[in-house]
mmCIF file of C-alpha atoms in Angstrom:
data_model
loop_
_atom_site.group_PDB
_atom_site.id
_atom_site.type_symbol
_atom_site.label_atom_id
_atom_site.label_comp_id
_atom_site.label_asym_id
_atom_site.label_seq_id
_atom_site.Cartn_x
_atom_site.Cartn_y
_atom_site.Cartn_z
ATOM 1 C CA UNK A 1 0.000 0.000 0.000
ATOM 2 C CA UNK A 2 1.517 3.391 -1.339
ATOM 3 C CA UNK A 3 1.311 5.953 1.698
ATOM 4 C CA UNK A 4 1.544 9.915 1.218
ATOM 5 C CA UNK A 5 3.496 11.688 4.090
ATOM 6 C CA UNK A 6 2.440 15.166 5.647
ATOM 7 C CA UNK A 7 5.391 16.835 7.701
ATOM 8 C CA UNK A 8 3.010 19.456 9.629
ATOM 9 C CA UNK A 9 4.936 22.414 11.680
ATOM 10 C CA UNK A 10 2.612 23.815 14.343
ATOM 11 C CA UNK A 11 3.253 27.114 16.044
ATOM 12 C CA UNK A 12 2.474 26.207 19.581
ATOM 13 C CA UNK A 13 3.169 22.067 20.223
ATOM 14 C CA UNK A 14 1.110 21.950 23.176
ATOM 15 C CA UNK A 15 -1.917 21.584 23.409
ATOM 16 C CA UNK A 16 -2.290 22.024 19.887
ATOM 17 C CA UNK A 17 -0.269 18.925 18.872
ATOM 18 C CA UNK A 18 -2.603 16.489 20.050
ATOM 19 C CA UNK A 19 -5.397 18.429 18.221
ATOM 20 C CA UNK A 20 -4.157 18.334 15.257
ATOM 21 C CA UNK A 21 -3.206 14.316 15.881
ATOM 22 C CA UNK A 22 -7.225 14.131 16.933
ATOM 23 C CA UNK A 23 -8.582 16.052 13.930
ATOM 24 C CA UNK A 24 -6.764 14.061 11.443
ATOM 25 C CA UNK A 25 -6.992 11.122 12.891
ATOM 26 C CA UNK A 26 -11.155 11.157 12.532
ATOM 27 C CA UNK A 27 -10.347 11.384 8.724
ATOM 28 C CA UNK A 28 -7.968 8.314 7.068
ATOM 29 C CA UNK A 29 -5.133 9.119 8.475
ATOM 30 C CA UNK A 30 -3.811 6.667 10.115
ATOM 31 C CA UNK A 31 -0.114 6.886 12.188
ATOM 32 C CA UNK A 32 1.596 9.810 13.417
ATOM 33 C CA UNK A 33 5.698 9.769 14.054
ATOM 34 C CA UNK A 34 6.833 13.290 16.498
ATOM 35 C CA UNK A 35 8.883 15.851 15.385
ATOM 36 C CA UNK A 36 10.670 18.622 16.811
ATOM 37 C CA UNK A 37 8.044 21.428 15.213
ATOM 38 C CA UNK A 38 4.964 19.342 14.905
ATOM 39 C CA UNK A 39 4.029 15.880 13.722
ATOM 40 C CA UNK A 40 4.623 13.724 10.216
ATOM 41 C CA UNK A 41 1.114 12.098 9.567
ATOM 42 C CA UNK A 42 0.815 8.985 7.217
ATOM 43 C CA UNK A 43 -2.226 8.433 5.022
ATOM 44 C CA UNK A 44 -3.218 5.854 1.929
ATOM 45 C CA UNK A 45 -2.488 7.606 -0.653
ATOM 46 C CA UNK A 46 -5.423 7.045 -2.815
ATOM 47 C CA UNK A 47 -7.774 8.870 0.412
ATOM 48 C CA UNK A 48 -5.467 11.688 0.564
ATOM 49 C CA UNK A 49 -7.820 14.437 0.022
ATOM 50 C CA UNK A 50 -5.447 18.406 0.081
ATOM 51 C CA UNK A 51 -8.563 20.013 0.684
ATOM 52 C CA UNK A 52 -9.854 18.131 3.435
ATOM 53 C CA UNK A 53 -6.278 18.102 5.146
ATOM 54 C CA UNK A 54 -5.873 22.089 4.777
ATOM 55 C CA UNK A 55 -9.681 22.869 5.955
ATOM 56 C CA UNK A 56 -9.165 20.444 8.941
ATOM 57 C CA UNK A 57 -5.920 22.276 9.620
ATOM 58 C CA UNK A 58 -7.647 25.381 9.551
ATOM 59 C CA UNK A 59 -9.946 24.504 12.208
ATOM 60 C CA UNK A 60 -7.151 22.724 14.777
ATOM 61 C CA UNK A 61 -6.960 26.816 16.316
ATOM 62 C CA UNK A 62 -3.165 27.224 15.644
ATOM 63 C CA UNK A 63 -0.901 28.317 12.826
ATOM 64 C CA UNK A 64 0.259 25.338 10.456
ATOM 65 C CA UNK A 65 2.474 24.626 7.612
ATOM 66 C CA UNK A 66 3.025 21.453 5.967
ATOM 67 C CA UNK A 67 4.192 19.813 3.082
ATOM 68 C CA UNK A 68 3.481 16.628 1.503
ATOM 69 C CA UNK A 69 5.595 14.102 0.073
ATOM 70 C CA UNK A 70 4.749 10.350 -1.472
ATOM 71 C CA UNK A 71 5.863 7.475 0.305
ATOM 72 C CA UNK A 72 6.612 4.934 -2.601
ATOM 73 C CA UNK A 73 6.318 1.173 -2.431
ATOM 74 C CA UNK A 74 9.752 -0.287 -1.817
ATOM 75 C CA UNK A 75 11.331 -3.292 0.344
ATOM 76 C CA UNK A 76 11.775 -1.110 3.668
ATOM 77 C CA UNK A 77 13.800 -4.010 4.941
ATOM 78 C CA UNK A 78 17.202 -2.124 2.583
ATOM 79 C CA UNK A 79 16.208 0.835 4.219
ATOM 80 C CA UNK A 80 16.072 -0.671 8.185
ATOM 81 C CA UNK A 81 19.408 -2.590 7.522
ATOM 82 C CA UNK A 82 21.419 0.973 7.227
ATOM 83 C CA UNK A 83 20.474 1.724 10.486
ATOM 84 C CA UNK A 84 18.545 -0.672 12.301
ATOM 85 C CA UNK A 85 19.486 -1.808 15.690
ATOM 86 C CA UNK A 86 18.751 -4.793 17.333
ATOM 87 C CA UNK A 87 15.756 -4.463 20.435
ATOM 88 C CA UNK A 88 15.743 -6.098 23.740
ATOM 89 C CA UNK A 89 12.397 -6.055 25.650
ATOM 90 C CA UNK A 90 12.838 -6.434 29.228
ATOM 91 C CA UNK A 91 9.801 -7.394 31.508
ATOM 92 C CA UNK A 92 9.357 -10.237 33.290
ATOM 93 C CA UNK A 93 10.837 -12.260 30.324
ATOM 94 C CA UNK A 94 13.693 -10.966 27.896
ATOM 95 C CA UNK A 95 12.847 -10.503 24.571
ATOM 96 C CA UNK A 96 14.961 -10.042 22.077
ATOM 97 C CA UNK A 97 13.876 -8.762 18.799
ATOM 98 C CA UNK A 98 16.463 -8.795 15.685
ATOM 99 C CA UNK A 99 16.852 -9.022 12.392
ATOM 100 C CA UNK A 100 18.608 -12.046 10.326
ATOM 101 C CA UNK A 101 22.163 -9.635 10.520
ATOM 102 C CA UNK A 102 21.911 -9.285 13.978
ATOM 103 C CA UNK A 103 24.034 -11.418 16.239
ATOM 104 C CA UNK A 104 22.673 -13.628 18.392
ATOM 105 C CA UNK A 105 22.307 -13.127 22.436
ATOM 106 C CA UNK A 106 21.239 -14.902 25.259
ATOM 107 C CA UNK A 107 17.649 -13.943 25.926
ATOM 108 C CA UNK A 108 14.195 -15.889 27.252
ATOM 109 C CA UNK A 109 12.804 -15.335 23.909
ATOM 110 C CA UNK A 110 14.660 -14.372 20.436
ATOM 111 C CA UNK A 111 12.496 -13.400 17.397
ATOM 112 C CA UNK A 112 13.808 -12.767 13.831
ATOM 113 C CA UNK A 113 11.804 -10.216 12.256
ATOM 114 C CA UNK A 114 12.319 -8.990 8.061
ATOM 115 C CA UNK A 115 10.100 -6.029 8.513
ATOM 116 C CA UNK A 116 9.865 -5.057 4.970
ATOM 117 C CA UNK A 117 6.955 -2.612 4.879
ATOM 118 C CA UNK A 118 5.092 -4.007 7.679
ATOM 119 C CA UNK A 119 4.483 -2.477 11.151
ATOM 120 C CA UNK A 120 5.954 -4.015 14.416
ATOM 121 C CA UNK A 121 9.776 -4.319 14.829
ATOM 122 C CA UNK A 122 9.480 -3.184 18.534
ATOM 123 C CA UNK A 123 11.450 -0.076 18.011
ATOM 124 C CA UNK A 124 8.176 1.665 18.171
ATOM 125 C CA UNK A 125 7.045 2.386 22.368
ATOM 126 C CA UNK A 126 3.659 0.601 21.281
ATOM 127 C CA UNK A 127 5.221 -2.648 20.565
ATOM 128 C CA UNK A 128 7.745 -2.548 23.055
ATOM 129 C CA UNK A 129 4.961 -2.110 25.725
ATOM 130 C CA UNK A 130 2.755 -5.239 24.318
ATOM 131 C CA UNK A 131 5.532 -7.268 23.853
ATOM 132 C CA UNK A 132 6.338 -6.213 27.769
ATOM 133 C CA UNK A 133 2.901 -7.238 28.635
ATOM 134 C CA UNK A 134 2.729 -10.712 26.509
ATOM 135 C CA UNK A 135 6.227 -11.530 28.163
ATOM 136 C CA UNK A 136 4.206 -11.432 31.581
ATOM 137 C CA UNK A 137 0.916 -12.742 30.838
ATOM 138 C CA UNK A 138 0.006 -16.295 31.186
ATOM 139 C CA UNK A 139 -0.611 -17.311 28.249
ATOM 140 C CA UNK A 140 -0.123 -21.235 27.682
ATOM 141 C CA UNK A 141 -2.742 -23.229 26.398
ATOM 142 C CA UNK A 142 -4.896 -20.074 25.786
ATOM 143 C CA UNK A 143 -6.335 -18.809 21.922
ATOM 144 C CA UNK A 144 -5.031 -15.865 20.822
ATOM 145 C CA UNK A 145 -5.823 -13.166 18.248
ATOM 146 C CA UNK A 146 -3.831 -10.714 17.044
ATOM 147 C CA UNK A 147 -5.940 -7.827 15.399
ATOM 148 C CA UNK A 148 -3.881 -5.871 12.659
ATOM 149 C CA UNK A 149 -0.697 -8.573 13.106
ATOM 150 C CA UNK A 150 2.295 -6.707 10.510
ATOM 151 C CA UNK A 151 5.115 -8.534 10.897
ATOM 152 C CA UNK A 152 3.193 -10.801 13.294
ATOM 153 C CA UNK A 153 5.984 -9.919 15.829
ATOM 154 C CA UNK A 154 3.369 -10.459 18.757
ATOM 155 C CA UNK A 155 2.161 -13.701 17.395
ATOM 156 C CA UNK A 156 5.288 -15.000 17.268
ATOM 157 C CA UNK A 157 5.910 -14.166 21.343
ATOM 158 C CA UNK A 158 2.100 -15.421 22.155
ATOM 159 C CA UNK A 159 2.780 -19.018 20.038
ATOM 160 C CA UNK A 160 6.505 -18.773 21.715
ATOM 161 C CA UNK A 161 5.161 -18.297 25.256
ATOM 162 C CA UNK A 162 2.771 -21.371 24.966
ATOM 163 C CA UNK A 163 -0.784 -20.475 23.185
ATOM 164 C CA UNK A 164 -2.541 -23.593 21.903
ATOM 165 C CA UNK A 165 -3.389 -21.202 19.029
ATOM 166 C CA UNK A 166 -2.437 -18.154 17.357
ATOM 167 C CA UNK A 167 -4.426 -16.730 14.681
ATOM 168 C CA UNK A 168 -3.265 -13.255 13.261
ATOM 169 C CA UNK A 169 -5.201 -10.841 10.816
ATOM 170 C CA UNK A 170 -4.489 -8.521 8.698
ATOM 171 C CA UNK A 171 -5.781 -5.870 6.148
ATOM 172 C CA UNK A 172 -2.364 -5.134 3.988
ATOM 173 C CA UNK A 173 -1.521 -8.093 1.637
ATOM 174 C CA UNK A 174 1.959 -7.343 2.017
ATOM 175 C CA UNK A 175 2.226 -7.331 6.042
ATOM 176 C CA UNK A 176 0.107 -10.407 5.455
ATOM 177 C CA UNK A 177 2.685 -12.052 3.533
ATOM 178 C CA UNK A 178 5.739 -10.904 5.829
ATOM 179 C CA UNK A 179 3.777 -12.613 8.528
ATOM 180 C CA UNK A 180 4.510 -15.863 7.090
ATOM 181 C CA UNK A 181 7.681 -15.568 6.093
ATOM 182 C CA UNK A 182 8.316 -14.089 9.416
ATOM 183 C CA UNK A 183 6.279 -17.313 11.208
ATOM 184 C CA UNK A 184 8.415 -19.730 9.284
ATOM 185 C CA UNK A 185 11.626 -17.928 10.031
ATOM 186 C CA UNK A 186 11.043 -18.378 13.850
ATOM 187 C CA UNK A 187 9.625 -22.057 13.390
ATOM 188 C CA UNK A 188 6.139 -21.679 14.907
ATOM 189 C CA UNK A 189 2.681 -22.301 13.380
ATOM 190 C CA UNK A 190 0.549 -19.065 12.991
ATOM 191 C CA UNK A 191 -2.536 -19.041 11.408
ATOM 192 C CA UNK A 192 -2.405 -15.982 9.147
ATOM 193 C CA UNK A 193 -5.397 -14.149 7.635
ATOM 194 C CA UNK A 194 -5.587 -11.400 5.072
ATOM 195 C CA UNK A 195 -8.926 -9.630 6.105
ATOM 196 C CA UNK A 196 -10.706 -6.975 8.562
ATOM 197 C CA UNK A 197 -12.618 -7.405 11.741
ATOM 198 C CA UNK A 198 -15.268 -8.660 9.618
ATOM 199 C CA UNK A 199 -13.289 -11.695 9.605
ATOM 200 C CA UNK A 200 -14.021 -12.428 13.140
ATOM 201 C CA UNK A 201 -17.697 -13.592 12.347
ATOM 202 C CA UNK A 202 -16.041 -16.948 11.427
ATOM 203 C CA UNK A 203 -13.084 -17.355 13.658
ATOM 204 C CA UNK A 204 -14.826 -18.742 17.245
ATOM 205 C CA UNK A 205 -13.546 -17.119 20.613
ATOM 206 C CA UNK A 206 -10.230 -16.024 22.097
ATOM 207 C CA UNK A 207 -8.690 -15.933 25.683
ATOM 208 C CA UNK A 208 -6.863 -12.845 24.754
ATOM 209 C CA UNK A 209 -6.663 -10.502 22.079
ATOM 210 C CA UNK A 210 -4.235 -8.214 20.631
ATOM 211 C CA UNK A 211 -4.638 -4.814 18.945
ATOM 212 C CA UNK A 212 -1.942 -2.784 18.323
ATOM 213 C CA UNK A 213 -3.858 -0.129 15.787
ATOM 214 C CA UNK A 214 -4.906 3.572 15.752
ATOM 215 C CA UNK A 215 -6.873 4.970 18.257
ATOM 216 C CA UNK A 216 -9.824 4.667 15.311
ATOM 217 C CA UNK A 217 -10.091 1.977 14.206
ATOM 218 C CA UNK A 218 -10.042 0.173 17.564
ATOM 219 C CA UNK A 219 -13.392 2.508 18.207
ATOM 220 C CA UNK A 220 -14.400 1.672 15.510
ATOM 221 C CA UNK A 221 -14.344 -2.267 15.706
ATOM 222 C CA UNK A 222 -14.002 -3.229 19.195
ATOM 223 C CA UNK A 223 -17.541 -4.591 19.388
ATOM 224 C CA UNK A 224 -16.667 -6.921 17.326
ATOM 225 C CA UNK A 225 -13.024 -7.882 19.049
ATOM 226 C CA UNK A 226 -15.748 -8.163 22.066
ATOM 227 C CA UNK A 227 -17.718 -10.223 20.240
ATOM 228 C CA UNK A 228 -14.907 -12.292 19.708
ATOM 229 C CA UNK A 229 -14.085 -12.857 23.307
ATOM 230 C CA UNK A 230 -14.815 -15.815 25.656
ATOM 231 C CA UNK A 231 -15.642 -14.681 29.066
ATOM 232 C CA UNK A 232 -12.875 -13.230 31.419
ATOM 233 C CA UNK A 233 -10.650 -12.967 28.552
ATOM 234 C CA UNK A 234 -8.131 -10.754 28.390
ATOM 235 C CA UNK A 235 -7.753 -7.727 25.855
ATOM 236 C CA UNK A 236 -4.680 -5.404 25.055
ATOM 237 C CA UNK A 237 -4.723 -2.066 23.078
ATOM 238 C CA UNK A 238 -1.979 0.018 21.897
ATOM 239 C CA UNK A 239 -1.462 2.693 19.241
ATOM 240 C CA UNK A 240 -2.544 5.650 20.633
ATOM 241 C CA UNK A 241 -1.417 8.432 22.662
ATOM 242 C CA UNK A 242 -1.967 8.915 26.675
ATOM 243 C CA UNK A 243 -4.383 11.382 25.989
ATOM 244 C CA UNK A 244 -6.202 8.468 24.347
ATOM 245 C CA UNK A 245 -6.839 6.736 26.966
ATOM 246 C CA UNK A 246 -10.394 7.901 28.322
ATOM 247 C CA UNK A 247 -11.616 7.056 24.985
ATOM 248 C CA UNK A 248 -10.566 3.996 24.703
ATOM 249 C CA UNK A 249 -11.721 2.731 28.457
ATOM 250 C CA UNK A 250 -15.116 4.117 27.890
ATOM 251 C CA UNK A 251 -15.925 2.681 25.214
ATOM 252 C CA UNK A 252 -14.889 -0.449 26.512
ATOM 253 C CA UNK A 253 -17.004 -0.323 29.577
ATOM 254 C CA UNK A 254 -19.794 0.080 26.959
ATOM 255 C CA UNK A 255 -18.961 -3.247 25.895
ATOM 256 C CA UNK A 256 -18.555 -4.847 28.916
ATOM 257 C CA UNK A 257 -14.973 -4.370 29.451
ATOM 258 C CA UNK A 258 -13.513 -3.528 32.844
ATOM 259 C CA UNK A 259 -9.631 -1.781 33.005
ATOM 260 C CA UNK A 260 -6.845 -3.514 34.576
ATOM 261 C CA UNK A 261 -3.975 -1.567 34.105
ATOM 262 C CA UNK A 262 -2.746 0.621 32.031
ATOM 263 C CA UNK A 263 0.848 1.813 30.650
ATOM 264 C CA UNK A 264 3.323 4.652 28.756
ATOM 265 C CA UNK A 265 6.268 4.989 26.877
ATOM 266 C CA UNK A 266 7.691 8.213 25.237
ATOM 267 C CA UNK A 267 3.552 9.871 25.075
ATOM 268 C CA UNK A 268 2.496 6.371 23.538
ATOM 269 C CA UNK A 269 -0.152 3.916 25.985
ATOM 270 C CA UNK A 270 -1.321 0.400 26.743
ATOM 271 C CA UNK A 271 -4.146 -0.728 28.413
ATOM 272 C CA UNK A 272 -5.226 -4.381 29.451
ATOM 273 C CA UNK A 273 -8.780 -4.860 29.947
ATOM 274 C CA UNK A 274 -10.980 -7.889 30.945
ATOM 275 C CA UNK A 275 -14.446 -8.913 29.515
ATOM 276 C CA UNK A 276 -17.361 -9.524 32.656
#
């Protein structure tokens, strides 16, 4: 999927950041990287609409600037290898997350990941804090979804760490495909779908889900990850900002979802939350 980039410079970061993060992210836009003057926001480029983006802008109550630039398909895994470093996860079980170059260290669990252009090499804070929490959980003999997989690094840990099953979904062919070859790589058996929450009609009930998304789409579809659910199980959510949070909790309890705990790294949350 061919993404177009807009590097937006606001005049006054706080509070006006996170507005413009909000605002945008009600439209298509779907991830959002910091920068020192604003925020770099990533959408599809075929539902990049200019107009929309500079009336939106217009109504975020700051000064902007931006410009736009087309992220073209390529193999991302050339462009990680120049600088990519290797990540070690450290909760109540090591993780260590590398690439094929890396060298190999002594960890509780190792995973080989070849991102390519898929999401979830736990250098982001959002994957670092759910593989933190899936390094804790118990987690053997339990079924497991993971909602939006990428790579499928958190499949990986859940099959690693015991699960009888692991069944990961996703909407991009491409992250669908690295999610094999990343599956094989590491030598366990993940059952790997290309399709949307839609696909959960089919696909029973799970002890715990995963969703490591954006903030809208998790609104958006987590009736049906609760619909998905047995009883007591156990859901995590990531991909959103702190100031997230309330959202995401209340909508929940909606659903029949009670909090458990919640976490942050660099602005970026987790929450773990358990169906009545």
């Amino acid at each position: 999927m061919q993404y177009t980039e807009v590097d937006i410079t606001i005049d006054v970061l706080d509070p006006f950041k996170d507005v413009v993060v909000y605002e945008l992210g009600e439209g298509e836009y779907d991830s959002f990287v910091d920068t020192p003057t604003g925020v770099k926001a990533y959408v599809p480029t075929e539902k990049f609409d200019e107009q929309w983006l500079r009336d939106t802008l217009a109504d975020c109550g700051c000064n902007t600037a931006y410009t736009v630039a087309a992220m073209p398909d390529k193999n991302w895994n050339e462009e990680w290898e120049k600088g990519h470093k290797s990540v070690l996860v450290e909760g109540a079980k090591t993780v260590y997350v590398r690439a094929p170059f890396h060298p190999h260290i002594e960890a509780d669990y190792e995973i080989v990941i070849e991102p390519k252009m898929s999401f979830g090499t736990a250098h982001h804070a959002t994957t670092y804090m759910m593989l933190s929490y899936l390094s804790e959980l118990p987690i053997e003999g339990r079924r497991v979804l993971d909602m939006g997989c990428g790579t499928a690094v958190l499949a990986i840990l859940a099959k690693m760490r015991g699960a009888a099953e692991v069944m990961g979904i996703d909407v991009d062919e491409w992250a669908y495909r690295n999610a094999l070859e990343n599956s094989e790589t590491n030598g366990v058996q993940i059952d790997c779908r290309l399709g949307d929450a839609d696909t959960l009609a089919a696909c029973g009930k799970f002890d715990l889900v995963i969703a490591n998304i954006n903030r809208n789409i998790l609104l958006n579809d987590m009736p049906k990850y609760v619909a998905a659910m047995n009883s007591g199980a156990t859901i995590l959510f990531s991909g959103f900002y702190v100031a997230d949070i309330p959202y995401l909790v209340s909508k929940g309890e909606e659903l029949g979802l009670r909090l458990e705990e919640q976490r942050d790294r660099d602005g970026w949350a987790a929450i773990r939350l358990i169906k009545n």
